[in-house]
mmCIF file of C-alpha atoms in Angstrom:
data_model
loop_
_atom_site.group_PDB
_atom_site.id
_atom_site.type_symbol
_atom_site.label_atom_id
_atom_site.label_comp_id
_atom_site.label_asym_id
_atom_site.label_seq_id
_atom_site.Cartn_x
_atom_site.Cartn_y
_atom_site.Cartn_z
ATOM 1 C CA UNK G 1 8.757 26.356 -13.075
ATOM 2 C CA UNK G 2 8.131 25.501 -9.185
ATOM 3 C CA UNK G 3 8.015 22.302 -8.273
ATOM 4 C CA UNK G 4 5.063 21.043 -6.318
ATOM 5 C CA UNK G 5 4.689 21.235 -2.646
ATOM 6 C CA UNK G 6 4.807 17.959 -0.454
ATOM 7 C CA UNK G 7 1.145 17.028 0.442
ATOM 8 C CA UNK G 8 0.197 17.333 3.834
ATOM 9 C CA UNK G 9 -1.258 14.665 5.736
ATOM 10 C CA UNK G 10 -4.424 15.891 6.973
ATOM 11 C CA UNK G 11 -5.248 15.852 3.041
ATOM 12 C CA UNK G 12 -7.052 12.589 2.094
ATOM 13 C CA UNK G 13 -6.125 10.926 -0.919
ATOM 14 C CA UNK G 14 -9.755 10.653 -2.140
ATOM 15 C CA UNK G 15 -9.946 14.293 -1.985
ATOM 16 C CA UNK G 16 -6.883 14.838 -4.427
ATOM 17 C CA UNK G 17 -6.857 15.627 -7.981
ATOM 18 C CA UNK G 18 -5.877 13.242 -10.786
ATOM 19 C CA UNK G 19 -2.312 15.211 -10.730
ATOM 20 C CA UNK G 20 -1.193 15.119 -7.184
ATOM 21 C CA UNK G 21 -2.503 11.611 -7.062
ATOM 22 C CA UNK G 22 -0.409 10.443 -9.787
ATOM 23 C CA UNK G 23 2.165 12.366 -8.483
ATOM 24 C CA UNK G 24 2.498 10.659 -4.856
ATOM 25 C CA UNK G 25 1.689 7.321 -6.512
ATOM 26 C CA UNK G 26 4.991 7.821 -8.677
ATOM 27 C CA UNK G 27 7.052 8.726 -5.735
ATOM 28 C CA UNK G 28 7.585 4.903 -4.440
ATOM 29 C CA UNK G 29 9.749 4.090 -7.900
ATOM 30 C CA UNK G 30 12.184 6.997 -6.077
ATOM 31 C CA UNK G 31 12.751 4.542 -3.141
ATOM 32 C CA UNK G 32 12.230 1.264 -5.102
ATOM 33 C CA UNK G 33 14.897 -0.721 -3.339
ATOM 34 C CA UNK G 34 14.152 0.657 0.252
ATOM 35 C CA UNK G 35 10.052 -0.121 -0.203
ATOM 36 C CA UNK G 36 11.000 -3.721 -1.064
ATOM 37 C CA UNK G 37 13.268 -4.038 2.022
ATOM 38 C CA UNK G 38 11.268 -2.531 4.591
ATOM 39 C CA UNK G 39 6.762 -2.875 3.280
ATOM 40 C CA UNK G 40 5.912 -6.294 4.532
ATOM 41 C CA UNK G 41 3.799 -7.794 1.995
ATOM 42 C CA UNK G 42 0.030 -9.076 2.494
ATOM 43 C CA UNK G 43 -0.864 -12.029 4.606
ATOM 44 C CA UNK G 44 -0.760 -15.302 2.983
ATOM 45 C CA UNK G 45 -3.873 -16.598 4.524
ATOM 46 C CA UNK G 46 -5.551 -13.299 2.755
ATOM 47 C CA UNK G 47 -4.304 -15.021 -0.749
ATOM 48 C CA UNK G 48 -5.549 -18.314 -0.336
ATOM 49 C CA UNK G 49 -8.815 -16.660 0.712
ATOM 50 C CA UNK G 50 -9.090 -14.452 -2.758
ATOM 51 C CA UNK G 51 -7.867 -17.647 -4.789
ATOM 52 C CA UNK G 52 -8.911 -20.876 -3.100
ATOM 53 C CA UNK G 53 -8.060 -22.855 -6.034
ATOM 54 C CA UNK G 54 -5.240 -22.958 -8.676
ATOM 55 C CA UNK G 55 -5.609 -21.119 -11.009
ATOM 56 C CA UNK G 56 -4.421 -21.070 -14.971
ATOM 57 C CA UNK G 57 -3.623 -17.407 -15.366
ATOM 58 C CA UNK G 58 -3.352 -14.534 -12.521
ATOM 59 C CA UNK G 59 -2.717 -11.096 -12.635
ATOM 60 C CA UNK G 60 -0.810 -8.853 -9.987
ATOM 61 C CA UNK G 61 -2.218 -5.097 -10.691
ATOM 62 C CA UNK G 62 0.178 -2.144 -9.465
ATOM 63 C CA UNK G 63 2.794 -5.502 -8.544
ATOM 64 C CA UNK G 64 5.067 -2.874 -6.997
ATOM 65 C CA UNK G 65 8.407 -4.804 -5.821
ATOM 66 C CA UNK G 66 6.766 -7.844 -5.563
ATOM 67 C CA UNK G 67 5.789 -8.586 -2.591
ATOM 68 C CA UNK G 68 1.995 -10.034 -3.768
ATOM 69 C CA UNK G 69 3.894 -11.435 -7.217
ATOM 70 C CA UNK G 70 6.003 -14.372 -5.122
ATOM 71 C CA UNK G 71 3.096 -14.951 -3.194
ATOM 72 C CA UNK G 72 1.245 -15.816 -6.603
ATOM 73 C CA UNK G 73 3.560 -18.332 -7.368
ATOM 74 C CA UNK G 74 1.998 -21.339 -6.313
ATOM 75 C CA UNK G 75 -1.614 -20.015 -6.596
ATOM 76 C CA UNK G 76 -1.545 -20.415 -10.903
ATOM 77 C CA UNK G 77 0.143 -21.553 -13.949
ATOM 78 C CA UNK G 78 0.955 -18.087 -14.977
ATOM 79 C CA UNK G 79 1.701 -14.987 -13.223
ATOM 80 C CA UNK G 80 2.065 -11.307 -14.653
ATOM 81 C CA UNK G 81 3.211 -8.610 -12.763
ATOM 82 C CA UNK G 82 1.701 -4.923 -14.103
ATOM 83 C CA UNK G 83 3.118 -2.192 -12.862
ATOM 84 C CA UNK G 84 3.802 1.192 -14.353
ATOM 85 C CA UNK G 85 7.086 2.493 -12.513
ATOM 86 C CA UNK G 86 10.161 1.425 -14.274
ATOM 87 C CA UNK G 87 11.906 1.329 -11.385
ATOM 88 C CA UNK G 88 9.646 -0.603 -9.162
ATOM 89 C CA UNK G 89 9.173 -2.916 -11.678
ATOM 90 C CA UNK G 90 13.182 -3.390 -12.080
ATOM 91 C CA UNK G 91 13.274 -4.758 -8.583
ATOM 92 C CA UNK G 92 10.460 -6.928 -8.853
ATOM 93 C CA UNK G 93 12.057 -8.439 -12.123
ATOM 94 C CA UNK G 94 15.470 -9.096 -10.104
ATOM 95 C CA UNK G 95 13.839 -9.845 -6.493
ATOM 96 C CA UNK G 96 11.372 -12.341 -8.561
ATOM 97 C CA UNK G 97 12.987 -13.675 -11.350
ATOM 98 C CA UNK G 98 11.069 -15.630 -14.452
ATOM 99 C CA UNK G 99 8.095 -13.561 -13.841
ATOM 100 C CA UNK G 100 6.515 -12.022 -16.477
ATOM 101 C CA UNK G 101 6.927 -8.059 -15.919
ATOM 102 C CA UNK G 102 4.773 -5.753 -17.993
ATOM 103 C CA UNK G 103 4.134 -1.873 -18.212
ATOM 104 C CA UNK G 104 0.739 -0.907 -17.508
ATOM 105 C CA UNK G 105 -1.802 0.603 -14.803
ATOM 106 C CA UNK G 106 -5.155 -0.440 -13.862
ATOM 107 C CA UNK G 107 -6.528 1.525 -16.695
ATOM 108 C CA UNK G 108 -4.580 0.083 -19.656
ATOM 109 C CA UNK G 109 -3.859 -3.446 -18.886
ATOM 110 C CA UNK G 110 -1.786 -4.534 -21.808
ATOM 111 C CA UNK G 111 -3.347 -7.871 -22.490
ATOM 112 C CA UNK G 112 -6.086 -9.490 -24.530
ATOM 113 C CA UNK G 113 -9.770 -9.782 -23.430
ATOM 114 C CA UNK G 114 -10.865 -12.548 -21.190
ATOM 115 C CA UNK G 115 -7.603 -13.998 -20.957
ATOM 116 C CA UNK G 116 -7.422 -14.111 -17.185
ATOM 117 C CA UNK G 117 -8.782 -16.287 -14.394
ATOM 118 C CA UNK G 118 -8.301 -13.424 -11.648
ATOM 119 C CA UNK G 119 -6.947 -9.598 -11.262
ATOM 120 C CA UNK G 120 -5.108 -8.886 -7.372
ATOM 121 C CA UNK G 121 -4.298 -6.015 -5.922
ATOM 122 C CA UNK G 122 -2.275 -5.446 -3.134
ATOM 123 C CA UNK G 123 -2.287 -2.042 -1.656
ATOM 124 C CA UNK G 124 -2.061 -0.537 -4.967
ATOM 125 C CA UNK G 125 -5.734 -0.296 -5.811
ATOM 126 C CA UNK G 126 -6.570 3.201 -4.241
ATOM 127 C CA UNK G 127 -4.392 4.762 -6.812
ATOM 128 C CA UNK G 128 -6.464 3.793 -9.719
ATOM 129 C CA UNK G 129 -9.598 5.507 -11.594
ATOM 130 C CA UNK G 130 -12.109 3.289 -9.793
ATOM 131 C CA UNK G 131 -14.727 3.121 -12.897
ATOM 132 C CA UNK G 132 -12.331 2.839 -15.761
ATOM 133 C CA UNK G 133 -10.532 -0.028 -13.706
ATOM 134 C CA UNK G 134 -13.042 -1.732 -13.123
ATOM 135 C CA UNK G 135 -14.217 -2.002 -16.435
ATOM 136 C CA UNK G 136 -10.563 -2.550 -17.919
ATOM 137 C CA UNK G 137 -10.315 -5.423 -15.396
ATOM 138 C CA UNK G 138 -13.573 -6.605 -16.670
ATOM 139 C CA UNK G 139 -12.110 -6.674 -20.074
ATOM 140 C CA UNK G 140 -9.199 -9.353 -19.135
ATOM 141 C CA UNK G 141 -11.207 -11.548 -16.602
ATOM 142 C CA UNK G 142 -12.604 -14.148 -17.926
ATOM 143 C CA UNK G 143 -16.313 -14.753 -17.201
ATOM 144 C CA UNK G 144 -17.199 -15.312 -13.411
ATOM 145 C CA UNK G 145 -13.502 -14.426 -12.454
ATOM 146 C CA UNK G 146 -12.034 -13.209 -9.565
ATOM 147 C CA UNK G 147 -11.175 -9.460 -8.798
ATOM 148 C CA UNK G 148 -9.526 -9.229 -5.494
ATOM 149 C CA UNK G 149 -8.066 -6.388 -3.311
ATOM 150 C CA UNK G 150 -5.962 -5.954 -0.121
ATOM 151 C CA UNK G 151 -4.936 -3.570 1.759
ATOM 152 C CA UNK G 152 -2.334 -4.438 4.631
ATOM 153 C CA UNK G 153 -0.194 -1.984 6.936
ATOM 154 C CA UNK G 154 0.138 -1.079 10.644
ATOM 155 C CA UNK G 155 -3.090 -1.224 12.301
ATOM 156 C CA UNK G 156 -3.954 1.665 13.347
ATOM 157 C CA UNK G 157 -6.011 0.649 16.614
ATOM 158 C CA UNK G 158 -3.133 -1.643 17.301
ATOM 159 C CA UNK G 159 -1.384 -1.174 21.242
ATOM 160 C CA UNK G 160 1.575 -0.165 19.558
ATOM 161 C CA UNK G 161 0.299 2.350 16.891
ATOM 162 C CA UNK G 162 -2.188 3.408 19.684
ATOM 163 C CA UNK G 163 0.216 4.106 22.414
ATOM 164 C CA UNK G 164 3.092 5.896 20.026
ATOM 165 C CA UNK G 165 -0.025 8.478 18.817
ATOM 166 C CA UNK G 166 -0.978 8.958 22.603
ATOM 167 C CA UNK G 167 2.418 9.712 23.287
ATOM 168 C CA UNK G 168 3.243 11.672 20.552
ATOM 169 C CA UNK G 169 0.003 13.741 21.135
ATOM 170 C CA UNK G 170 1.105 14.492 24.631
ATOM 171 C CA UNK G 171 4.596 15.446 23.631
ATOM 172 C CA UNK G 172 3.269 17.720 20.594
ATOM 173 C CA UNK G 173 1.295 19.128 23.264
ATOM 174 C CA UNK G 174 3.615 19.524 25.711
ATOM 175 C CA UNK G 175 5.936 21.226 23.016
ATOM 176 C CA UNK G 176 2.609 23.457 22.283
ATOM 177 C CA UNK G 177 2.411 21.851 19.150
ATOM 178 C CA UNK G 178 5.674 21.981 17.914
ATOM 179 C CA UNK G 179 5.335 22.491 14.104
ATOM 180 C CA UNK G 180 7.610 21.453 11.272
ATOM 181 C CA UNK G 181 9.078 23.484 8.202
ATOM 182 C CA UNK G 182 6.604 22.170 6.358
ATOM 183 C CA UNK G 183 3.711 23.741 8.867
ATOM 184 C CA UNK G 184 2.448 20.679 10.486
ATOM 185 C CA UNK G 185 3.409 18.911 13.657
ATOM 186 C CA UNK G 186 5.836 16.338 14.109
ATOM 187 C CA UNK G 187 2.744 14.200 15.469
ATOM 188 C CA UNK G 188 0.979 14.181 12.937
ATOM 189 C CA UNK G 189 3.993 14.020 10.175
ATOM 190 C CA UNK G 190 5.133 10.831 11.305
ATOM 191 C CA UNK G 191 1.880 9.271 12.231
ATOM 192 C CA UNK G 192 0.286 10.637 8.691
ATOM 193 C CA UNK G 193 -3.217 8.737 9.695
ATOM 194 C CA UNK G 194 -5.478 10.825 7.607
ATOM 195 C CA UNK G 195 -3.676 9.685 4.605
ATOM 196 C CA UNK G 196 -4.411 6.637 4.825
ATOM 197 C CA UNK G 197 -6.408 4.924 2.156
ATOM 198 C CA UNK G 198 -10.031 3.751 2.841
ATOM 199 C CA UNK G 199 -9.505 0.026 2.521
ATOM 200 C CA UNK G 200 -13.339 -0.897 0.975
ATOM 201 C CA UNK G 201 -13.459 -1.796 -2.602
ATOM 202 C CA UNK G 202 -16.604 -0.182 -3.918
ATOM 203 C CA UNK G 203 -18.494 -2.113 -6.981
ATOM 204 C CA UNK G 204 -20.699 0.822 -8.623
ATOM 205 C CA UNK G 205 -24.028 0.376 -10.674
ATOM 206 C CA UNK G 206 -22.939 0.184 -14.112
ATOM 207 C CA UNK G 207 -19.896 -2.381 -14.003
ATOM 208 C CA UNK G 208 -19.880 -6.109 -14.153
ATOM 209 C CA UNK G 209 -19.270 -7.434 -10.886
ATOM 210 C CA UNK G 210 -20.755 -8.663 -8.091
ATOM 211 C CA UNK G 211 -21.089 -7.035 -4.975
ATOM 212 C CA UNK G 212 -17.711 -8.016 -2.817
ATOM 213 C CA UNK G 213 -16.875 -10.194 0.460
ATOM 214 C CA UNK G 214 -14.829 -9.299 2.987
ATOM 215 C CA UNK G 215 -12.111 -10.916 5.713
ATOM 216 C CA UNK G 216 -9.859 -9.176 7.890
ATOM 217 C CA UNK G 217 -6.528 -10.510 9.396
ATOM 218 C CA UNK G 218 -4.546 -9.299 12.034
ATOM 219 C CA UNK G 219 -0.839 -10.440 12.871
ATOM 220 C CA UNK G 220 1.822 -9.140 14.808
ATOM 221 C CA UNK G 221 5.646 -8.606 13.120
ATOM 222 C CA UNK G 222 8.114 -7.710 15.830
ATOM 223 C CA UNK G 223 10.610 -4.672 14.682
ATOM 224 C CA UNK G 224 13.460 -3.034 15.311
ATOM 225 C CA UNK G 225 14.143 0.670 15.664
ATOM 226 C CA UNK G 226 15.651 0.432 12.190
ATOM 227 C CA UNK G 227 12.664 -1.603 10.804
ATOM 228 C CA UNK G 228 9.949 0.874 12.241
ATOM 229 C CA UNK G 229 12.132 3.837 10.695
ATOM 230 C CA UNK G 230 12.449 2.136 7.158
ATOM 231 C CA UNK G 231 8.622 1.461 7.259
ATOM 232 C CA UNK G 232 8.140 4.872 8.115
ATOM 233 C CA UNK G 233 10.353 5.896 5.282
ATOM 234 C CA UNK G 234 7.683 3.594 2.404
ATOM 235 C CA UNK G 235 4.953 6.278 3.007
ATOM 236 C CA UNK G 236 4.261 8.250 0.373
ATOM 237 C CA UNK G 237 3.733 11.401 2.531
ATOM 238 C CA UNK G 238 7.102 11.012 4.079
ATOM 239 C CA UNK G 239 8.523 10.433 0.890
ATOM 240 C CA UNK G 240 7.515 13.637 -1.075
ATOM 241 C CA UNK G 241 8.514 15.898 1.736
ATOM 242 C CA UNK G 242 11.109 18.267 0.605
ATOM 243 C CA UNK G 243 14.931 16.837 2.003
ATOM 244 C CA UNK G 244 15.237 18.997 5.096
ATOM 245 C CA UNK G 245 11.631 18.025 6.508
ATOM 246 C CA UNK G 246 11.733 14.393 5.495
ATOM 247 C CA UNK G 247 15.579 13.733 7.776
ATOM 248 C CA UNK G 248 13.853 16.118 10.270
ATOM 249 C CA UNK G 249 10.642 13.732 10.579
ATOM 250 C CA UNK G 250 13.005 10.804 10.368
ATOM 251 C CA UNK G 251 15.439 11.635 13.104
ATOM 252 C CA UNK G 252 12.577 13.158 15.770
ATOM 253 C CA UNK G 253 11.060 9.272 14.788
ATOM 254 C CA UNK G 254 14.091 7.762 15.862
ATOM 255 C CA UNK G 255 14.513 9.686 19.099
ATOM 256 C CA UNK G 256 11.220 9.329 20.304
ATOM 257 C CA UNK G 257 11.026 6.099 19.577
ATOM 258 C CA UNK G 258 13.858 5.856 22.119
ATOM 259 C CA UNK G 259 12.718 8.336 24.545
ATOM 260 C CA UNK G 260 9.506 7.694 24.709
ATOM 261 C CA UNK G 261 8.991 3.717 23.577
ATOM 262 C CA UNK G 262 12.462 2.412 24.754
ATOM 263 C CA UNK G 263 12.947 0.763 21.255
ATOM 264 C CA UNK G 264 16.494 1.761 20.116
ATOM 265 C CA UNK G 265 19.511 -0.885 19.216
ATOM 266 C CA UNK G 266 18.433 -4.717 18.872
ATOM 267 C CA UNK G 267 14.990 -3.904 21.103
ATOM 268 C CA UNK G 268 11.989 -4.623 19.019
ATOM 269 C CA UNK G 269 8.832 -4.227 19.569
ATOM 270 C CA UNK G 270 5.372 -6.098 18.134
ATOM 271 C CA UNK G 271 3.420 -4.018 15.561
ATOM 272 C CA UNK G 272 -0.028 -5.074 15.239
ATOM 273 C CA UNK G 273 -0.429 -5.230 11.359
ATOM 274 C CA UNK G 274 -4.124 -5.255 9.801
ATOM 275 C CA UNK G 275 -5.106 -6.566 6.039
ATOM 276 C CA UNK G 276 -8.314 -5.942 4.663
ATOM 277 C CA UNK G 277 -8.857 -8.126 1.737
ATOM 278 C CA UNK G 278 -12.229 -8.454 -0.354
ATOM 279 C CA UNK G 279 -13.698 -10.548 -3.226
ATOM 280 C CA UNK G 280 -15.910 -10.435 -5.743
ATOM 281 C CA UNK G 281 -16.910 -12.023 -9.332
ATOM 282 C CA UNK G 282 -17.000 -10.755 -12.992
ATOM 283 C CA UNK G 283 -20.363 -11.035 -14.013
ATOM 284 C CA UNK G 284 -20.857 -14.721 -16.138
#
């Protein structure tokens, strides 16, 4: 049987099927122990904004490595971490020990009904079936509790993002569009932008929930031209690229980088990073 073909990133993941979605969502378990080490995790401030208040009994939804989970912590009596990759969840248990791990998706929540004081989701909510979630996370939420969502990453109007696509765009140019094996251009391989998720949290008619608040927060992290390449290397579009295309992407990154940005060695550079976090209440 053939395997399937990377996706491309002018494809949006809203416009994927149920297949290919679950399919890229899977892929992060393959680099479990590289996402932890090189996705920053959400903003702090963006936590205490979701959860003001301690809370008894909070639940991190598509927990990933971790990175939300330790944040948690301090923010309720109890945390569990649901996550459906094996692996992922592996590297959560040993990067955040004593937490309580479980199998699940946003869908099938493995616990009983209105047994939790708030659901979070940290750049893991996009890959869900928005309705059935919603109603699942209904389920385990107590009444009037606290469904929150965040979605952090490189900002894409940042100087830094900004001026690597300008240059980039001018090289691909330049090279009259120099394309990749895999039929796109290196450009827009490593800058992937139309595959990026559409940070809103959407409350339909029909579910139990109010409508949702919103804060953004920007921050700067300064990287190296290892750290930029290892972030590059947590994208799911980079990921599923067949071997050859994905070490092609990777080292044109890395000279470029160089070439064009002067960030090689120990240089580092600040990367404008962007969360988009919203709020809103089960119905009481």
């Amino acid at each position: 049987m053939d395997q399937p073909g990377p996706i491309e990133p002018e494809v949006a993941l809203s416009h994927l099927g149920p297949q290919e979605k679950a399919r890229l969502a899977g892929s992060f378990g393959e680099v479990a122990s590289h996402y932890e080490r090189f996705r920053p995790g959400p903003p702090l401030s963006a936590v205490d904004w979701i959860l003001p208040a301690h809370l008894g009994r909070v639940v991190d939804l598509g927990a990933g490595t971790g990175a939300l989970t330790e944040l948690l912590i301090d923010k309720a009596d109890e945390v569990v971490a649901v996550e459906p990759d094996d692996r992922m969840r592996a590297v959560l248990s040993a990067e955040v020990p004593g937490i309580r791990a479980v199998a699940g998706r946003g869908e099938s929540i493995p616990l009983p009904d209105s047994c939790v004081d708030a659901v979070v989701a940290s750049s893991s909510w996009h890959w869900m079936d928005l309705v059935p979630t919603l109603h699942e996370v209904a389920r385990v939420l107590v009444p009037g509790g606290v469904l929150g969502t965040m979605w952090s990453g490189p900002d894409p109007e940042g100087p830094f993002v900004s001026q690597a696509r300008a240059l980039l765009a001018a090289r691909s140019s330049d090279d009259g569009g120099r394309q990749t094996s895999g039929g796109g251009t290196f450009a827009g391989l490593i800058m992937g932008d139309a595959d990026r998720p559409n940070p809103i949290l959407e409350i339909p008619a029909g579910v139990p929930f109010h409508q949702p608040e919103r804060q953004v927060v920007t921050w700067d992290v300064a990287l190296n031209a290892d750290e930029v390449i290892g972030l590059l290397g947590t994208f799911s579009w980079i990921i599923t690229m067949p071997e050859e295309t994905r070490r092609g992407v990777i080292s044109e990154a890395r000279r470029l980088l160089g070439e064009l940005l002067g960030v090689e060695g120990d240089v580092t550079v600040d990367v404008a990073f962007r969360s988009e976090a919203w709020r809103t209440h089960r119905h009481r």
